[in-house]
Short mmCIF file of N, CA and C in Angstrom, two decimals:
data_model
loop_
_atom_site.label_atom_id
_atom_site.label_comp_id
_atom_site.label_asym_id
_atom_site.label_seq_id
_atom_site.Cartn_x
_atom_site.Cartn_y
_atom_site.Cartn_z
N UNK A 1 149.80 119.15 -32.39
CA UNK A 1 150.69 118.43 -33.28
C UNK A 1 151.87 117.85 -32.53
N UNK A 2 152.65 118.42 -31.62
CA UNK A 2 153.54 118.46 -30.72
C UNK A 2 152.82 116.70 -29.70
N UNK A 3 151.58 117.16 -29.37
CA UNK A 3 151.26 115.99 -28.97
C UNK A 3 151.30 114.30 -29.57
N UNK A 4 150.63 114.52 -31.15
CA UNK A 4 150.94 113.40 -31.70
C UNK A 4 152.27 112.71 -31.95
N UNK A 5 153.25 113.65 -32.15
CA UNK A 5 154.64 113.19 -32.31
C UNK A 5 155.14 112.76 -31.17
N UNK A 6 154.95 112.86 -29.81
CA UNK A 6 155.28 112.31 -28.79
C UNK A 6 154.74 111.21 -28.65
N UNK A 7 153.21 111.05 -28.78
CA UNK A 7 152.61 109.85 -28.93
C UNK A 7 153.22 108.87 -29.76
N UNK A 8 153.69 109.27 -31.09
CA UNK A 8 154.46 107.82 -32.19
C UNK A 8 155.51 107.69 -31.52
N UNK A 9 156.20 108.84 -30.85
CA UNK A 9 157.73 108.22 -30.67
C UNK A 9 157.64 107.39 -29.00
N UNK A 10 156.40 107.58 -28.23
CA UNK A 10 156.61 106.85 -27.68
C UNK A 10 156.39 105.10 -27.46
N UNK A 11 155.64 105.25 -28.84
CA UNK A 11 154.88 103.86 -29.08
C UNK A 11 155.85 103.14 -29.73
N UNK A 12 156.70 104.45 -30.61
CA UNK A 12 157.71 103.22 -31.49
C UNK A 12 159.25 102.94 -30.56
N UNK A 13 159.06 103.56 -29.70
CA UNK A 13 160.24 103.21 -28.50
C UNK A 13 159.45 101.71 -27.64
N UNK A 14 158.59 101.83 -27.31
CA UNK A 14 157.57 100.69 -26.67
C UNK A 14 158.06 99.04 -27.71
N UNK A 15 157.16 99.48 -29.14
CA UNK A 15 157.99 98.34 -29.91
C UNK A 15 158.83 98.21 -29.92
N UNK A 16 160.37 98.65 -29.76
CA UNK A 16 161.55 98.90 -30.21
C UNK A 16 161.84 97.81 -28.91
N UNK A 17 161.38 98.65 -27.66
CA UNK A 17 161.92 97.38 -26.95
C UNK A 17 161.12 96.16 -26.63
N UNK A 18 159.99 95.84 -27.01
CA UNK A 18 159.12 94.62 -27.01
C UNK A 18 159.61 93.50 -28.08
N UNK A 19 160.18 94.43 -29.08
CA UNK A 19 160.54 93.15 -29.88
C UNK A 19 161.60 92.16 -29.22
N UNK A 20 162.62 92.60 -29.05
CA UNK A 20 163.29 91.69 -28.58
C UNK A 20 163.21 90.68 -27.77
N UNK A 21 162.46 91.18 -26.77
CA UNK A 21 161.87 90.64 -25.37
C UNK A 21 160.86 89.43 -25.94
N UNK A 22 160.05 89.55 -26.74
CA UNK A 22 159.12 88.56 -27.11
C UNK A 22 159.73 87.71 -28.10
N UNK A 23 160.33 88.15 -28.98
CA UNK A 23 160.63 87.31 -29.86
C UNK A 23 160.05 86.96 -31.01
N UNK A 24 160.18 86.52 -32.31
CA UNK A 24 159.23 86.15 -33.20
C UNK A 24 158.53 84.77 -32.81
N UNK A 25 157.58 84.72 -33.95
CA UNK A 25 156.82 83.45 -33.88
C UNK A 25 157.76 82.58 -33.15
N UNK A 26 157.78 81.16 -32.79
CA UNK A 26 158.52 79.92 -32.71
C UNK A 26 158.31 79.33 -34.15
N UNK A 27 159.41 78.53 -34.02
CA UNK A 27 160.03 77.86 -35.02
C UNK A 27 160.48 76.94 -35.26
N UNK A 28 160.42 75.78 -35.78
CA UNK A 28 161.06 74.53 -35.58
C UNK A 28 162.97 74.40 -35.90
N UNK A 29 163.51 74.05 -35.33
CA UNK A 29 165.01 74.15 -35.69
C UNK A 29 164.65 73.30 -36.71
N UNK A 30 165.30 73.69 -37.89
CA UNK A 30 165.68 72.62 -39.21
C UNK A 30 167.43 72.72 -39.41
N UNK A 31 168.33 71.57 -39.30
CA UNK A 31 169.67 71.26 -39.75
C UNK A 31 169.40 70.23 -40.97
N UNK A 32 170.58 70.34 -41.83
CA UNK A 32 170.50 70.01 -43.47
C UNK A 32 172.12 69.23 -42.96
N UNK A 33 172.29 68.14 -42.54
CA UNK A 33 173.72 67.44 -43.15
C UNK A 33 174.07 66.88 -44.22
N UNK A 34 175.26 67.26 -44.59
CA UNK A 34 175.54 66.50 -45.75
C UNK A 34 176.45 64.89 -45.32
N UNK A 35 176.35 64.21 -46.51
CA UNK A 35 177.51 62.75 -46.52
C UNK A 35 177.77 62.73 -47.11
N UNK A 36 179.06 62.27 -47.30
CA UNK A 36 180.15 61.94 -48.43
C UNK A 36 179.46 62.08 -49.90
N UNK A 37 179.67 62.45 -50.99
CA UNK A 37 178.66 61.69 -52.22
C UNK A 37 180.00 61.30 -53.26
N UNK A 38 179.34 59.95 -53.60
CA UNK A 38 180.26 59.25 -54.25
C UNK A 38 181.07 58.14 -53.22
N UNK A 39 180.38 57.92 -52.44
CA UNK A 39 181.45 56.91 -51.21
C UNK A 39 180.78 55.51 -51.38
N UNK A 40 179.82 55.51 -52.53
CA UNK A 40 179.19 54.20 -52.95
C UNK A 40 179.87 53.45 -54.12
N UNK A 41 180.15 54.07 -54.76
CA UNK A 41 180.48 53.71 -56.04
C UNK A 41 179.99 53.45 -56.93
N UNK A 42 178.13 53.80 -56.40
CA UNK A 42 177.41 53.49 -57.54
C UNK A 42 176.18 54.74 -57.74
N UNK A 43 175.38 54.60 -58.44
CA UNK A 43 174.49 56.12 -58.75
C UNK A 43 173.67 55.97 -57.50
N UNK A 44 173.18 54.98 -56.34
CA UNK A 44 172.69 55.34 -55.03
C UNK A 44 173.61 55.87 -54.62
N UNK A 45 173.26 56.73 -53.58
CA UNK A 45 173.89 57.30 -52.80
C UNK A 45 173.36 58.11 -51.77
N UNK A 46 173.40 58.14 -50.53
CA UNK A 46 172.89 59.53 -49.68
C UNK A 46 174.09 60.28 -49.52
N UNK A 47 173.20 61.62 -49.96
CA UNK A 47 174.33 62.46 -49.95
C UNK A 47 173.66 63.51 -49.01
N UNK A 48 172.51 63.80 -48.66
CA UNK A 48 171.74 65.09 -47.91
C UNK A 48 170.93 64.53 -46.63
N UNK A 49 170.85 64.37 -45.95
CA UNK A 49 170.08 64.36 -44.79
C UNK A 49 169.47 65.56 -44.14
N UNK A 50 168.42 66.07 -43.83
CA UNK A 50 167.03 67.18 -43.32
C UNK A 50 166.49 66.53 -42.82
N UNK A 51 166.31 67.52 -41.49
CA UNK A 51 165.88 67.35 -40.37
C UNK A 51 164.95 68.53 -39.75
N UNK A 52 164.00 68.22 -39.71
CA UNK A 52 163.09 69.28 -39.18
C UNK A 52 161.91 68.83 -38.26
N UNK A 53 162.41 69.65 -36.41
CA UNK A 53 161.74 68.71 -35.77
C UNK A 53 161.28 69.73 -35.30
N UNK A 54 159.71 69.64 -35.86
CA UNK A 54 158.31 69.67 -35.03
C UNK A 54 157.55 70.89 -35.73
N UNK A 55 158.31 71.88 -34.50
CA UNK A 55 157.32 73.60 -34.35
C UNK A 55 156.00 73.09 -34.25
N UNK A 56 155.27 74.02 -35.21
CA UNK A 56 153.55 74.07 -34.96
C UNK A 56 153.19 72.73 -35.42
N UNK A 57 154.03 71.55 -36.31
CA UNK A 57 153.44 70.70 -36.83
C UNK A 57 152.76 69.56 -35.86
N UNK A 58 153.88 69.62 -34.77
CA UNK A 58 153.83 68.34 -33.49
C UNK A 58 154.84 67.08 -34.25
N UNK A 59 155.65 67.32 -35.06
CA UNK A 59 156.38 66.23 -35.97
C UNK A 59 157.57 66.45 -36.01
N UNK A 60 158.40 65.58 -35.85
CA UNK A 60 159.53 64.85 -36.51
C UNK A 60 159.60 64.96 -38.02
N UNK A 61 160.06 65.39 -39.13
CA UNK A 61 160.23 64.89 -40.23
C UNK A 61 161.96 65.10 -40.74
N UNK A 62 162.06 63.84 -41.24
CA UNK A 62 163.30 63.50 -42.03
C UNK A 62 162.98 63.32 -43.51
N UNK A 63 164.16 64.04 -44.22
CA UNK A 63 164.23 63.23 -45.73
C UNK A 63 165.75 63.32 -46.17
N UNK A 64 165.59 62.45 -47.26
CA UNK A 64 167.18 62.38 -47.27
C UNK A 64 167.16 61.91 -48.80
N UNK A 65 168.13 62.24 -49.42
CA UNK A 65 168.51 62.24 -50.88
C UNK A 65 169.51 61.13 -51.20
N UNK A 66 168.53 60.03 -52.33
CA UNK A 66 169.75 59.02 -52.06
C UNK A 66 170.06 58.74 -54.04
N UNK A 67 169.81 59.16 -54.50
CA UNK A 67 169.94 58.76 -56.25
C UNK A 67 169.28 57.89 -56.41
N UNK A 68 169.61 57.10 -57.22
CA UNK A 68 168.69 56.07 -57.78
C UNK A 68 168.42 55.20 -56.51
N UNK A 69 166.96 55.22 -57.26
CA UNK A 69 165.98 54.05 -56.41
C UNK A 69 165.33 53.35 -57.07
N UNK A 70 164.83 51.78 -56.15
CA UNK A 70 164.11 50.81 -56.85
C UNK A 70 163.57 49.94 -55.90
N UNK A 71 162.54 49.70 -56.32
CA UNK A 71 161.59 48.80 -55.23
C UNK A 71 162.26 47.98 -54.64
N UNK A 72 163.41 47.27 -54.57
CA UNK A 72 164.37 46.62 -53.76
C UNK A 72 164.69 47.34 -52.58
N UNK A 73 165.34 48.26 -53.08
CA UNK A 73 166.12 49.19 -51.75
C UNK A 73 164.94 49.66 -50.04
N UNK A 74 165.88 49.77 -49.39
CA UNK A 74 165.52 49.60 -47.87
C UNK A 74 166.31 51.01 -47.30
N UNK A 75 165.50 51.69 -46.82
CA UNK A 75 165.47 53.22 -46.47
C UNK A 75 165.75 52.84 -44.75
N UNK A 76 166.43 52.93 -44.23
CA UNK A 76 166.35 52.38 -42.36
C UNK A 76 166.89 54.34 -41.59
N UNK A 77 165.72 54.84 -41.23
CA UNK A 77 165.85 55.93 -40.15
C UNK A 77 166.12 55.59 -39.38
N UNK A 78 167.01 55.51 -38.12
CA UNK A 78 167.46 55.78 -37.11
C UNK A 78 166.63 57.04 -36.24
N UNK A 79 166.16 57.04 -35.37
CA UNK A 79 165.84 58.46 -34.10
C UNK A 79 166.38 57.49 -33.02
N UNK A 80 167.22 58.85 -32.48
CA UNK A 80 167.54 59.00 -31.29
C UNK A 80 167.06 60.08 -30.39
N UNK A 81 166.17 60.08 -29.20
CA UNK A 81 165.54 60.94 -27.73
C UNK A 81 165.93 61.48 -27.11
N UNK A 82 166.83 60.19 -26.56
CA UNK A 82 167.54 60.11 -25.03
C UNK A 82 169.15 60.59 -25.13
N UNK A 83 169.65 61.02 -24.82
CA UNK A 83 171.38 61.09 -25.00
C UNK A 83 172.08 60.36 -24.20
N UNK A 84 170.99 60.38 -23.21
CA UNK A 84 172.00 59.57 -22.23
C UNK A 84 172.16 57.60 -22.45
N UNK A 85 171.05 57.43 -23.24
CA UNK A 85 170.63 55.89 -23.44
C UNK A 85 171.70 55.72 -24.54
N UNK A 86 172.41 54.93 -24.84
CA UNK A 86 173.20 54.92 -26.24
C UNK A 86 172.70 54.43 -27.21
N UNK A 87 172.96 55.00 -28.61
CA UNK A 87 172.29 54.65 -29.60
C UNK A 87 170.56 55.47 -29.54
N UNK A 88 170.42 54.58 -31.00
CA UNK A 88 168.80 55.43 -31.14
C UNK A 88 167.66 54.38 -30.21
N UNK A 89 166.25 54.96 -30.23
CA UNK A 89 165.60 54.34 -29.34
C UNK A 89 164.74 54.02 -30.65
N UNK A 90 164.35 54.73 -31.94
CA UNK A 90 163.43 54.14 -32.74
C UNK A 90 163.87 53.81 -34.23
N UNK A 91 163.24 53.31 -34.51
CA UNK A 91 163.71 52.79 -36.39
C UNK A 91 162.52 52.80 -37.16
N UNK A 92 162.73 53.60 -38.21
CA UNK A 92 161.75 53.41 -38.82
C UNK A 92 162.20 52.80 -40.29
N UNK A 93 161.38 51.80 -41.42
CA UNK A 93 162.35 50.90 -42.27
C UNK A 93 161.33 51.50 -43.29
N UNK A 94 161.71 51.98 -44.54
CA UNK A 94 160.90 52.37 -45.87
C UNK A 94 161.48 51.79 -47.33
N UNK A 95 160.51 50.99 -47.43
CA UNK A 95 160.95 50.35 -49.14
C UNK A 95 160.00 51.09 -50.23
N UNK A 96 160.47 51.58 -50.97
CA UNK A 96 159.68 52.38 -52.00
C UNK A 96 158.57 51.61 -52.70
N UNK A 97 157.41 52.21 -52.89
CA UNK A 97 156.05 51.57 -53.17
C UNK A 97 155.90 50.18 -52.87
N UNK A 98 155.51 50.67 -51.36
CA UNK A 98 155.54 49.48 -50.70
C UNK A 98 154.49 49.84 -49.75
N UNK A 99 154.11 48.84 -48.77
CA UNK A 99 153.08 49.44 -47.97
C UNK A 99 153.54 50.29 -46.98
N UNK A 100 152.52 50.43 -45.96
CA UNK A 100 152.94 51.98 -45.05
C UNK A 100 154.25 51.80 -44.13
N UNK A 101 154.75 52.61 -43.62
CA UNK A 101 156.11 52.33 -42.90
C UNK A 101 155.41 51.81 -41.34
N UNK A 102 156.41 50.96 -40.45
CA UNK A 102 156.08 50.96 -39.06
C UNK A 102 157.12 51.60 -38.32
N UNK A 103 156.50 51.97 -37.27
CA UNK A 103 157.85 52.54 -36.28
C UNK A 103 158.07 51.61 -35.24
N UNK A 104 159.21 51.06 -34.96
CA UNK A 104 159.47 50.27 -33.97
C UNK A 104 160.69 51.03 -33.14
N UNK A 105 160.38 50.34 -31.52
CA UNK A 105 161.28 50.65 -30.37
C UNK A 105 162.21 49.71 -30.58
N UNK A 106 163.59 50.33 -30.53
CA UNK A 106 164.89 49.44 -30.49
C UNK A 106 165.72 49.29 -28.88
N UNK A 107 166.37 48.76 -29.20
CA UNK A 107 167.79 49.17 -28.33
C UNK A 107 168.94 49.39 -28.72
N UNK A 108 169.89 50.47 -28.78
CA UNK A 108 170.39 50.56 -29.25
C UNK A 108 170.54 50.41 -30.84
N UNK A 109 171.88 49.82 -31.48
CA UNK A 109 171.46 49.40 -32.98
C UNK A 109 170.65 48.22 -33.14
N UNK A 110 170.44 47.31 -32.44
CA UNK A 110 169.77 46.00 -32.70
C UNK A 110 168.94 45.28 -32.53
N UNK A 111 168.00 44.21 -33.13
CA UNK A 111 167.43 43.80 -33.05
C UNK A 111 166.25 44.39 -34.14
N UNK A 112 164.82 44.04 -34.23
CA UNK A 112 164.01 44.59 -35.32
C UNK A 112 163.09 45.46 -34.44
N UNK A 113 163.07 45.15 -32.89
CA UNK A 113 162.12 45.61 -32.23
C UNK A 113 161.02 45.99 -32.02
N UNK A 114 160.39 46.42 -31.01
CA UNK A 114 159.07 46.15 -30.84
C UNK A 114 157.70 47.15 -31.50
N UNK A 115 157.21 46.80 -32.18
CA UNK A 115 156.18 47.80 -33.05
C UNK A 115 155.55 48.96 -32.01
N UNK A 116 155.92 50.30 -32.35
CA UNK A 116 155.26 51.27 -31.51
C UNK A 116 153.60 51.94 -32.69
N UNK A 117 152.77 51.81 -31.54
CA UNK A 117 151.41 52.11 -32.37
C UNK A 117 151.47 53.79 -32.71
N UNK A 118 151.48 53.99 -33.92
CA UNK A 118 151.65 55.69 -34.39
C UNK A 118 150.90 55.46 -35.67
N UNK A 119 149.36 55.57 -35.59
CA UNK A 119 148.38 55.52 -36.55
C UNK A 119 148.76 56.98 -37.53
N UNK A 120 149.89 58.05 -36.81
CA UNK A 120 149.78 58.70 -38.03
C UNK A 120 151.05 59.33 -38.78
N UNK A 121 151.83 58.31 -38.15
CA UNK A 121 153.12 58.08 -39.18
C UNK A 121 153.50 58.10 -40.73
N UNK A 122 153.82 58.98 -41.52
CA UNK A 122 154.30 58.77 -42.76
C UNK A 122 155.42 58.43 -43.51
N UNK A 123 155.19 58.00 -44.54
CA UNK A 123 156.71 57.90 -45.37
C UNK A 123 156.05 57.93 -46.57
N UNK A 124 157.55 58.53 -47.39
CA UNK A 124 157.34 58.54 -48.90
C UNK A 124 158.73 58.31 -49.85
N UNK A 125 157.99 57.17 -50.56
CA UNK A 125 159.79 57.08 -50.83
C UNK A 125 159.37 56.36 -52.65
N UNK A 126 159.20 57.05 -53.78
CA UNK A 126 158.83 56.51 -54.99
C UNK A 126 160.17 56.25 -55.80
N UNK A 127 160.30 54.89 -56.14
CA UNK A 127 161.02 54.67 -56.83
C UNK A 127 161.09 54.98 -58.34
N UNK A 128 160.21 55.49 -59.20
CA UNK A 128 159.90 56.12 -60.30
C UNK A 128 159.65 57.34 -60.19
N UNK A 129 159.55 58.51 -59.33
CA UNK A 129 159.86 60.02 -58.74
C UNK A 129 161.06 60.22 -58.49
N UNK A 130 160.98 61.56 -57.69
CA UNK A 130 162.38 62.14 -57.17
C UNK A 130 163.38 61.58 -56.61
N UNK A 131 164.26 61.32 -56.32
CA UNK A 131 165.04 60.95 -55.25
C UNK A 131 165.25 61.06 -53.78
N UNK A 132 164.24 60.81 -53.54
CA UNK A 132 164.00 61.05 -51.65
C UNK A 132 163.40 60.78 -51.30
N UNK A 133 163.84 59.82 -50.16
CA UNK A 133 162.59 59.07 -49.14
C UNK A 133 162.95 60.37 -48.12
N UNK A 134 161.17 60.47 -47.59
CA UNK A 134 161.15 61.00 -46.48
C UNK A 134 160.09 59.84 -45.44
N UNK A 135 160.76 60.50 -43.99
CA UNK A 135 159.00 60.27 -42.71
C UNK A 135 159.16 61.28 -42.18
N UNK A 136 157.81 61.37 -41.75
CA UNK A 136 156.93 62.33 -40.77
C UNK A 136 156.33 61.73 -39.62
N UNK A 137 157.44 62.08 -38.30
CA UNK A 137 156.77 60.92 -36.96
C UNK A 137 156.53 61.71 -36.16
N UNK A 138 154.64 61.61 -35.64
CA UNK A 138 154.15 62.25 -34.20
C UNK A 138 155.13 62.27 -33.26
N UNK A 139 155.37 63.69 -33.09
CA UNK A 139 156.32 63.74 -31.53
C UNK A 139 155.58 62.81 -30.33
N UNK A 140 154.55 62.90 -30.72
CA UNK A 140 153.95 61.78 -29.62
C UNK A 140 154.21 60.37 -29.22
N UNK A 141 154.42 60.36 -30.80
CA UNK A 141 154.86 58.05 -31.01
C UNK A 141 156.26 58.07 -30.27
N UNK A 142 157.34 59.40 -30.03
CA UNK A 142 158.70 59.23 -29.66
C UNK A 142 158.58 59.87 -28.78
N UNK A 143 157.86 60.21 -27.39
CA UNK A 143 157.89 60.97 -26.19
C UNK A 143 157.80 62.01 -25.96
N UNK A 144 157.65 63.01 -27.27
CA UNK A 144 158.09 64.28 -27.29
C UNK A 144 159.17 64.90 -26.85
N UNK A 145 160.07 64.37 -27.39
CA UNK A 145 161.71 64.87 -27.33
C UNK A 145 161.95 66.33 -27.43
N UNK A 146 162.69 66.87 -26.76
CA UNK A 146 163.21 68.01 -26.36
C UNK A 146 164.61 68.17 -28.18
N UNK A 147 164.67 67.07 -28.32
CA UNK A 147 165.55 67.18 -29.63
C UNK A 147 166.14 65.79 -29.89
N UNK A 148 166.48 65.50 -31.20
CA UNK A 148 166.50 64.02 -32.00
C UNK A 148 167.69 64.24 -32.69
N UNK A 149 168.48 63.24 -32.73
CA UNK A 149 169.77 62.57 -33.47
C UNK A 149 169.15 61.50 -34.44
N UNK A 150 169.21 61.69 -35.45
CA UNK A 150 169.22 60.71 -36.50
C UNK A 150 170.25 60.12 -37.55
N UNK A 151 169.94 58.81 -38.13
CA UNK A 151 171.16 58.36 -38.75
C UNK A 151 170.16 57.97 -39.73
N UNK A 152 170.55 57.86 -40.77
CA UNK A 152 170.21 56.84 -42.26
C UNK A 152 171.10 55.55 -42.93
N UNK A 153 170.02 54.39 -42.72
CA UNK A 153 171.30 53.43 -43.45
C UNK A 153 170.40 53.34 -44.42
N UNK A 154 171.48 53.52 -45.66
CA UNK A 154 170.31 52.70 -47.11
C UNK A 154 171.06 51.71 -48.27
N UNK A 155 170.27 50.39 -48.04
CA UNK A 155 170.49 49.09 -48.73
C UNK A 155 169.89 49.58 -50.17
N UNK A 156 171.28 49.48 -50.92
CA UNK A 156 170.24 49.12 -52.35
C UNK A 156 170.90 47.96 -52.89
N UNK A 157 169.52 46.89 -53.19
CA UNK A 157 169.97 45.80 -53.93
C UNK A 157 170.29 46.33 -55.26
N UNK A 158 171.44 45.28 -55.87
CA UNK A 158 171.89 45.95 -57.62
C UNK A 158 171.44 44.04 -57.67
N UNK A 159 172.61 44.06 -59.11
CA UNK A 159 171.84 42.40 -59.68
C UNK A 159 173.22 41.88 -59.05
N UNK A 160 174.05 41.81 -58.85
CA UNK A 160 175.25 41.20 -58.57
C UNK A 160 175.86 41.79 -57.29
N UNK A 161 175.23 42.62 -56.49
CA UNK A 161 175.40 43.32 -55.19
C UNK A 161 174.46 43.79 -54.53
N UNK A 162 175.07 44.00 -53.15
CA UNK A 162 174.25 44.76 -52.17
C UNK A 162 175.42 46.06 -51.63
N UNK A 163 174.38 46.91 -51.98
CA UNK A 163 175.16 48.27 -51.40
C UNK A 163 175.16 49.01 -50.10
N UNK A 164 175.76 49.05 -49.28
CA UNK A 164 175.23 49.78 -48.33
C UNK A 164 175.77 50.89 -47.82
N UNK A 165 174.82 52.23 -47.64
CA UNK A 165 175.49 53.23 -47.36
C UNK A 165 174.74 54.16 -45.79
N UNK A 166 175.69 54.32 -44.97
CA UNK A 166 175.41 55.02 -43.73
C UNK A 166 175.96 56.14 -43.62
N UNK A 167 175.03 57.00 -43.22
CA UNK A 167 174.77 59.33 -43.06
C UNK A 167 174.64 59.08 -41.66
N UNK A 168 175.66 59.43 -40.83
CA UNK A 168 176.53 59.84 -41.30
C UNK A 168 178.17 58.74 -41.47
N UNK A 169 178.18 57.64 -40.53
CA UNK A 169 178.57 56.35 -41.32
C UNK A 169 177.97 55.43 -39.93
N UNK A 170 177.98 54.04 -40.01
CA UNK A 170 178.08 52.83 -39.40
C UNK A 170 177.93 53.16 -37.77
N UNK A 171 176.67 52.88 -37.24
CA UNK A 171 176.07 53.06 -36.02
C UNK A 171 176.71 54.56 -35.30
N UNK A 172 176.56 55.47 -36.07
CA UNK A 172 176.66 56.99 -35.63
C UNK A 172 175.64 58.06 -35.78
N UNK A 173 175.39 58.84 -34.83
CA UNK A 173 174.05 59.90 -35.55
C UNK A 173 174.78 61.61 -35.97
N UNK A 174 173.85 61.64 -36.56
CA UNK A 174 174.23 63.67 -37.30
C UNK A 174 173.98 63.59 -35.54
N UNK A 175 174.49 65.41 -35.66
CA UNK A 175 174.52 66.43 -34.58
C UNK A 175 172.54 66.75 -34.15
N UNK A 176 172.61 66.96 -32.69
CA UNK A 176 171.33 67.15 -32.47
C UNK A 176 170.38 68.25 -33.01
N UNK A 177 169.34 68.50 -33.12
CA UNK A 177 168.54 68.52 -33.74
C UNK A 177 167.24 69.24 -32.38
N UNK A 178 167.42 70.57 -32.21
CA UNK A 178 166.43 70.76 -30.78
C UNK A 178 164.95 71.41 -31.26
N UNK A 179 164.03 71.57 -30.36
CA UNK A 179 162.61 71.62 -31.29
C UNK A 179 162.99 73.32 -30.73
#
């Protein structure tokens, strides 16, 4: 008997210190920023930005909470790779029930840039559903980044305006984001 009890306590001393050392599963870092809400003046708005890059998925995914939507409005993701390059390197543009999103290479903020081929890119953004466009981009289509800065600009046409609102504001990205 004397024997077995030495046996558990030495096995549960064994785990005791293996856990630490190994660690749990991996995990994708997920950060949740918030933006201003109410800095529109109108029922659009982004107010939440989520970010969750990769783990077991191999993905990038963003979504972001903007209030009312309508087949007008223009969803523009920002990713940023590189830290050292300024600005983001990709854009991705989502209009609600609309056809599929593309991902294009930028420079910096400008230009529309050049279509990057990512056959398995998503977006979802229903203007008669919830309030949230999201994408889901192959770490592959963006180099497989070590970690991503993203920004959201979102256009909503009204009948007598154009609104525009930037998370976290006007050519800036949230805090990084590591896989």
């Amino acid at each position: 008997m004397r024997r077995l009890g030495r046996r558990t306590a030495v096995a549960a001393l064994c785990v005791a210190v293996a856990l630490p050392v190994l660690g749990g599963p991996a995990a994708a870092d997920v950060r949740v920023f918030r933006d201003r809400s109410g800095d529109t003046g109108v029922g659009s708005d982004v107010t939440r930005v989520r970010v969750d890059h990769g783990g077991g998925s191999g993905r990038v995914r963003v979504a972001t909470r903007v209030g009312d939507l309508s087949t007008d409005d223009v969803i523009t993701f920002f990713i940023d790779v590189r830290r050292r390059d300024r600005g983001p390197e990709y854009v991705v543009r989502v209009q609600p029930n609309s056809a599929g999103p593309v991902l294009r290479a930028i420079e910096r903020w400008r230009g529309r840039g050049a279509v990057v081929r990512c056959p398995r890119l998503r977006a979802r953004a229903d203007a008669f559903g919830p309030d949230r466009v999201a994408i889901s981009v192959p770490r592959g289509c963006i180099r497989r980044p070590g970690r991503v800065r993203v920004a959201v600009r979102a256009r909503f046409g009204y009948p007598n305006r154009v609104v525009v609102d930037w998370a976290p504001r006007k050519h800036r990205l949230f805090g990084p984001v590591p896989r």
